[in-house]
PDB file of C-alpha atoms in Angstrom:
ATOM      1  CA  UNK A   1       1.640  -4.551 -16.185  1.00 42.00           C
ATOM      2  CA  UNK A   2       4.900  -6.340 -17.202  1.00 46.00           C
ATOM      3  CA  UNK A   3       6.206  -6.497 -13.785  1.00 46.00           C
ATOM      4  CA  UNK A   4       9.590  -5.315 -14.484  1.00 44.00           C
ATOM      5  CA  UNK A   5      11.708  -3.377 -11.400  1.00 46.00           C
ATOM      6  CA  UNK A   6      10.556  -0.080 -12.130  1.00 51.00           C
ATOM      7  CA  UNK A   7       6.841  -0.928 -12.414  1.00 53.00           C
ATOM      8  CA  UNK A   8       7.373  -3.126  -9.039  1.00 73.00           C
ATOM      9  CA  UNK A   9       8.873  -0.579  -6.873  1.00 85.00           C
ATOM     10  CA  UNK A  10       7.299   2.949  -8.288  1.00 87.00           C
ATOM     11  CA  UNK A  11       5.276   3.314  -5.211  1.00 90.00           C
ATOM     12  CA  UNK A  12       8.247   2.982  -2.824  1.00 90.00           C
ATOM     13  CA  UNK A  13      10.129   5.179  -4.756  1.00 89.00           C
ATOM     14  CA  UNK A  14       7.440   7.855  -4.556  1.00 90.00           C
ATOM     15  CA  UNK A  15       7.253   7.204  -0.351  1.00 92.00           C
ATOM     16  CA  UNK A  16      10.945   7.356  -0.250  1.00 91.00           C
ATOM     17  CA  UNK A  17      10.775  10.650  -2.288  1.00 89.00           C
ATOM     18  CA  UNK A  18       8.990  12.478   0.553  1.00 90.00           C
ATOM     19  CA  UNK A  19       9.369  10.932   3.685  1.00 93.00           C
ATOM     20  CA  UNK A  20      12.621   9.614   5.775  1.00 93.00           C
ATOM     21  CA  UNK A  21      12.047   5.765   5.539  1.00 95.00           C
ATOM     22  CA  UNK A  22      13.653   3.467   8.448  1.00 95.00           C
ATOM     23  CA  UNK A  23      12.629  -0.170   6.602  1.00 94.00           C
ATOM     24  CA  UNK A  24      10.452  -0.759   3.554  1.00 93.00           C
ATOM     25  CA  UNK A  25       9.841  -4.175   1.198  1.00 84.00           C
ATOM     26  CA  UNK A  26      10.166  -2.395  -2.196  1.00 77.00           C
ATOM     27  CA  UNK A  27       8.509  -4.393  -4.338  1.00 70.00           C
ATOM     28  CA  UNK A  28       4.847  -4.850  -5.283  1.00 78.00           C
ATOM     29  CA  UNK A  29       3.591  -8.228  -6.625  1.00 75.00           C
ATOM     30  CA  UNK A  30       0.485  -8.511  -8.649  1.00 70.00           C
ATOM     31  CA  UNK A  31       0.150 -12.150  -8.081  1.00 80.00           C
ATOM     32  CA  UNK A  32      -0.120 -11.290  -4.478  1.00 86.00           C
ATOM     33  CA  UNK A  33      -2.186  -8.015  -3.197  1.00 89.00           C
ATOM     34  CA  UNK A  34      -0.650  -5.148  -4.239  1.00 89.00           C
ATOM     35  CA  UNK A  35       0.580  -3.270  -1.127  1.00 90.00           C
ATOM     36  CA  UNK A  36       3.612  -1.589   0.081  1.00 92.00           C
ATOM     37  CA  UNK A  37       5.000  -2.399   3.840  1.00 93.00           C
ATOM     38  CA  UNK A  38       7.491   0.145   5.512  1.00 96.00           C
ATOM     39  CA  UNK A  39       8.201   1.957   8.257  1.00 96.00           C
ATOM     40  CA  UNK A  40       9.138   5.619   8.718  1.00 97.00           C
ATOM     41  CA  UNK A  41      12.261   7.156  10.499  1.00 96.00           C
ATOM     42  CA  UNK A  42      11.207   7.772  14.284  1.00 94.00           C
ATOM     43  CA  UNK A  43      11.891  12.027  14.208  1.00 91.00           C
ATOM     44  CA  UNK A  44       8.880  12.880  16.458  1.00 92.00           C
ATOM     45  CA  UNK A  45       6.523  13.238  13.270  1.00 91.00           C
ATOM     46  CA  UNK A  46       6.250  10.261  12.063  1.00 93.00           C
ATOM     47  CA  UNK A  47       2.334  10.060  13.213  1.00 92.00           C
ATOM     48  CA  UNK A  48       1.809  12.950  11.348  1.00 93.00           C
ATOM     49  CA  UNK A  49       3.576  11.927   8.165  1.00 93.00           C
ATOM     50  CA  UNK A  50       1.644   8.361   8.094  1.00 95.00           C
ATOM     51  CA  UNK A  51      -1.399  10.280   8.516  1.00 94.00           C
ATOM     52  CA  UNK A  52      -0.484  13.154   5.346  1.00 92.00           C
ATOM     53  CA  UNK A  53       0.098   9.539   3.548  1.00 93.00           C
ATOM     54  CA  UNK A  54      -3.592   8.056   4.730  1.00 94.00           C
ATOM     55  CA  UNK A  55      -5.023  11.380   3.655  1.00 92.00           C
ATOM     56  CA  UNK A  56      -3.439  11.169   0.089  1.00 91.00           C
ATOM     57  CA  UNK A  57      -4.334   8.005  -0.537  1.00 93.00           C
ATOM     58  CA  UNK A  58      -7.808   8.594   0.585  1.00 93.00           C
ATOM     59  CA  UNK A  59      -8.084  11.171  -1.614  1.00 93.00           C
ATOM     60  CA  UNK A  60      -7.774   8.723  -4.619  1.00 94.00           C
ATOM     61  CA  UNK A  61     -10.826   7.943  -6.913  1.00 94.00           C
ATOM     62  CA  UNK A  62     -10.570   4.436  -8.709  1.00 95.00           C
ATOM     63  CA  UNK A  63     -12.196   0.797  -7.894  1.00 95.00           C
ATOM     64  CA  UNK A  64     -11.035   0.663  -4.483  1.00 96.00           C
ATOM     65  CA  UNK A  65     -10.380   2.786  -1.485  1.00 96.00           C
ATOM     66  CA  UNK A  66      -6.635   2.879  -0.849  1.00 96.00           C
ATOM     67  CA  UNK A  67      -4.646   3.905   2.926  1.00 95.00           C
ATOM     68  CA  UNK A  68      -2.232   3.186   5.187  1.00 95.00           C
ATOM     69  CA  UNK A  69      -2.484   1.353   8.221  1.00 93.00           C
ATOM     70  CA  UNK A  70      -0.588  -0.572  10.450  1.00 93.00           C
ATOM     71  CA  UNK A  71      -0.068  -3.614   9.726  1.00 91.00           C
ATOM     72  CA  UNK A  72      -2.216  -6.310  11.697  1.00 86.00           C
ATOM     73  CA  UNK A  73       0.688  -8.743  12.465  1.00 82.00           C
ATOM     74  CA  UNK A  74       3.354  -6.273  13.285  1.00 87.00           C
ATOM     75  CA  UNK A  75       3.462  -3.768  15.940  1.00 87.00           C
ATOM     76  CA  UNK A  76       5.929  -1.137  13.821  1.00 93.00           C
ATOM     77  CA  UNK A  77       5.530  -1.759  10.451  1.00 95.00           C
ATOM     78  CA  UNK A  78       2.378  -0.210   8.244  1.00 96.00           C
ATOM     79  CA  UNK A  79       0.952  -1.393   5.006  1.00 94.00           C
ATOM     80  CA  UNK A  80      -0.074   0.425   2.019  1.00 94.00           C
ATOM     81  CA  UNK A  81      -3.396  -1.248   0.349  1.00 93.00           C
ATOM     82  CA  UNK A  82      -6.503  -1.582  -0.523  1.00 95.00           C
ATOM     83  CA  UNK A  83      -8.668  -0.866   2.870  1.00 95.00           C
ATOM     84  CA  UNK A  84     -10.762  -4.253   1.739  1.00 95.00           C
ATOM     85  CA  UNK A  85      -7.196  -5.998   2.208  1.00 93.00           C
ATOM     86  CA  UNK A  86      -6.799  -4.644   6.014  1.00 91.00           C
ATOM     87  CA  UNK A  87     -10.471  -6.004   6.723  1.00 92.00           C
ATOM     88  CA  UNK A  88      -9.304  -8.835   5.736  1.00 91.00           C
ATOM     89  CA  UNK A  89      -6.156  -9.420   7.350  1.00 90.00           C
ATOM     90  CA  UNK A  90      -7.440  -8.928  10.377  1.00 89.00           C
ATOM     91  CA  UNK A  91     -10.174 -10.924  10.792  1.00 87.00           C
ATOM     92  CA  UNK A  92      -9.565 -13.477  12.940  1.00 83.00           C
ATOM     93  CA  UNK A  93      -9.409 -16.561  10.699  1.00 86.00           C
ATOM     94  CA  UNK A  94      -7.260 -14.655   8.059  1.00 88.00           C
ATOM     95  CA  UNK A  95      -4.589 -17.950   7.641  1.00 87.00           C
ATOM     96  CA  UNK A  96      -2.256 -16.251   5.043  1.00 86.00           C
ATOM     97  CA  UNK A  97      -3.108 -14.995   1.163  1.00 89.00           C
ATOM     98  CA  UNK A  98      -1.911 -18.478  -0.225  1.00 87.00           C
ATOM     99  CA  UNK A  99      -5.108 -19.832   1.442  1.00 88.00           C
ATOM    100  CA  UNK A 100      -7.157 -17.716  -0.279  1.00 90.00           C
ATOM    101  CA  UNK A 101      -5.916 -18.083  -4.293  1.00 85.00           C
ATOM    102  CA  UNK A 102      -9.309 -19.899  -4.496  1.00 86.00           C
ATOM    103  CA  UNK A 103     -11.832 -17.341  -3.488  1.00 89.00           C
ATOM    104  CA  UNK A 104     -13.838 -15.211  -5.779  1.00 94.00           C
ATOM    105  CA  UNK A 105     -14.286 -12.510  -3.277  1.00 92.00           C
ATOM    106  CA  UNK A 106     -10.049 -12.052  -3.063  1.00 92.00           C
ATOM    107  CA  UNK A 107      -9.581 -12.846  -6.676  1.00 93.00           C
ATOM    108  CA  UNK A 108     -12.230  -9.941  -7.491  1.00 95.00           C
ATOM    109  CA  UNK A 109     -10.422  -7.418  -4.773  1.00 94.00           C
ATOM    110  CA  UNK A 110      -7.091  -8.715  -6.570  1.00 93.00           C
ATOM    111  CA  UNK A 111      -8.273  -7.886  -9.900  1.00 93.00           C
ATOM    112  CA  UNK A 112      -9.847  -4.366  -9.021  1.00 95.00           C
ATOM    113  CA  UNK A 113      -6.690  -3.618  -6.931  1.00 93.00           C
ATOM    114  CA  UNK A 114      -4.422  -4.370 -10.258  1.00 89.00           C
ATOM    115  CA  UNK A 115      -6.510  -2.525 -12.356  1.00 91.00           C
ATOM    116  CA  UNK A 116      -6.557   0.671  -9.653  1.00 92.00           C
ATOM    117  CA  UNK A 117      -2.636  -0.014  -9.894  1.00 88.00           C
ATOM    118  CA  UNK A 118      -1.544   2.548 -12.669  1.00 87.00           C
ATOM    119  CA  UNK A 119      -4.230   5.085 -11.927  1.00 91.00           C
ATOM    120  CA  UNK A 120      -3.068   4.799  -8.250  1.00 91.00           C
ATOM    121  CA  UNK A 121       0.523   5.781  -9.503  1.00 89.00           C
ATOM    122  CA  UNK A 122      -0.702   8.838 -11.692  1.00 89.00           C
ATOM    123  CA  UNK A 123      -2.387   9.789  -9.191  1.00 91.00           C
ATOM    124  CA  UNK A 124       0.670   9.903  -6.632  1.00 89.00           C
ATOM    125  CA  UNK A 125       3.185  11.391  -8.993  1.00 86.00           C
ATOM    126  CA  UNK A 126       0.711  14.646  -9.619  1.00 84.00           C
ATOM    127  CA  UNK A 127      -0.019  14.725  -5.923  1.00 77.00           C
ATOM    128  CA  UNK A 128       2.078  17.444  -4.203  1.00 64.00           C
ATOM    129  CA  UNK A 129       0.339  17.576  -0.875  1.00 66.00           C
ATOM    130  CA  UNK A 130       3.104  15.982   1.079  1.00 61.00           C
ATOM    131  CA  UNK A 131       6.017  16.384  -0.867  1.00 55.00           C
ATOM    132  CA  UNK A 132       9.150  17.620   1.219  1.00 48.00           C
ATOM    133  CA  UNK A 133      11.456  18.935  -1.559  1.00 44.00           C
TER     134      UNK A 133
END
């Protein structure tokens, strides 16, 4: 992982591919947990499409279990990740990841969640179950 543009925004690329995105933060930061935060277009099946995402990314075998929830702190915006990472975030004394750079618990998830990173991709480019084109 060199963390050069393409690398940092492949999995935005791949949900802007098939789905009608309102708002997304494109890049991914492995110093950070890798995750992806976005919205989708309101057009009446947007519930559906976040769920064909979930369902993909459920669907993916590597360290971790990957999905798509909402995110814990907003009330329209959903988050790509780990499912470890959305425990995590909300539980109640969650303070932020900078408080956490010194726990082996996040710095394990954080390692298993980079090396899932590439497979995660693969994975994603072969899948065809939601692809709109």
């Amino acid at each position: 992982m060199d963390g050069n543009r393409k690398y940092s925004t492949e999995l935005a690329d791949i949900i802007m591919r098939n789905f009608s995105v309102a708002q997304m933060r494109r890049d991914v930061y492995f110093d950070k947990m890798p995750r992806l935060i976005f919205r989708l277009k309101k057009t009446g099946q947007e519930l559906g499409d976040y769920k064909k995402i979930d369902e993909a990314l459920r669907k993916f075998k590597g360290n971790l279990e990957w999905g798509v929830f909402q995110c814990p702190r907003s009330k329209v915006n959903y988050m790509i990740s780990p499912l470890k990472w959305e425990e995590i975030e909300r539980g109640k004394d969650f303070k932020g990841e900078d408080h956490l750079k010194g726990d082996i618990q996040y710095l394990s998830l954080l390692e298993q969640a980079v090396l899932d990173y590439d497979l995660f991709m693969d994975y994603l480019h072969q899948f065809t179950g939601f692809s709109k084109k």
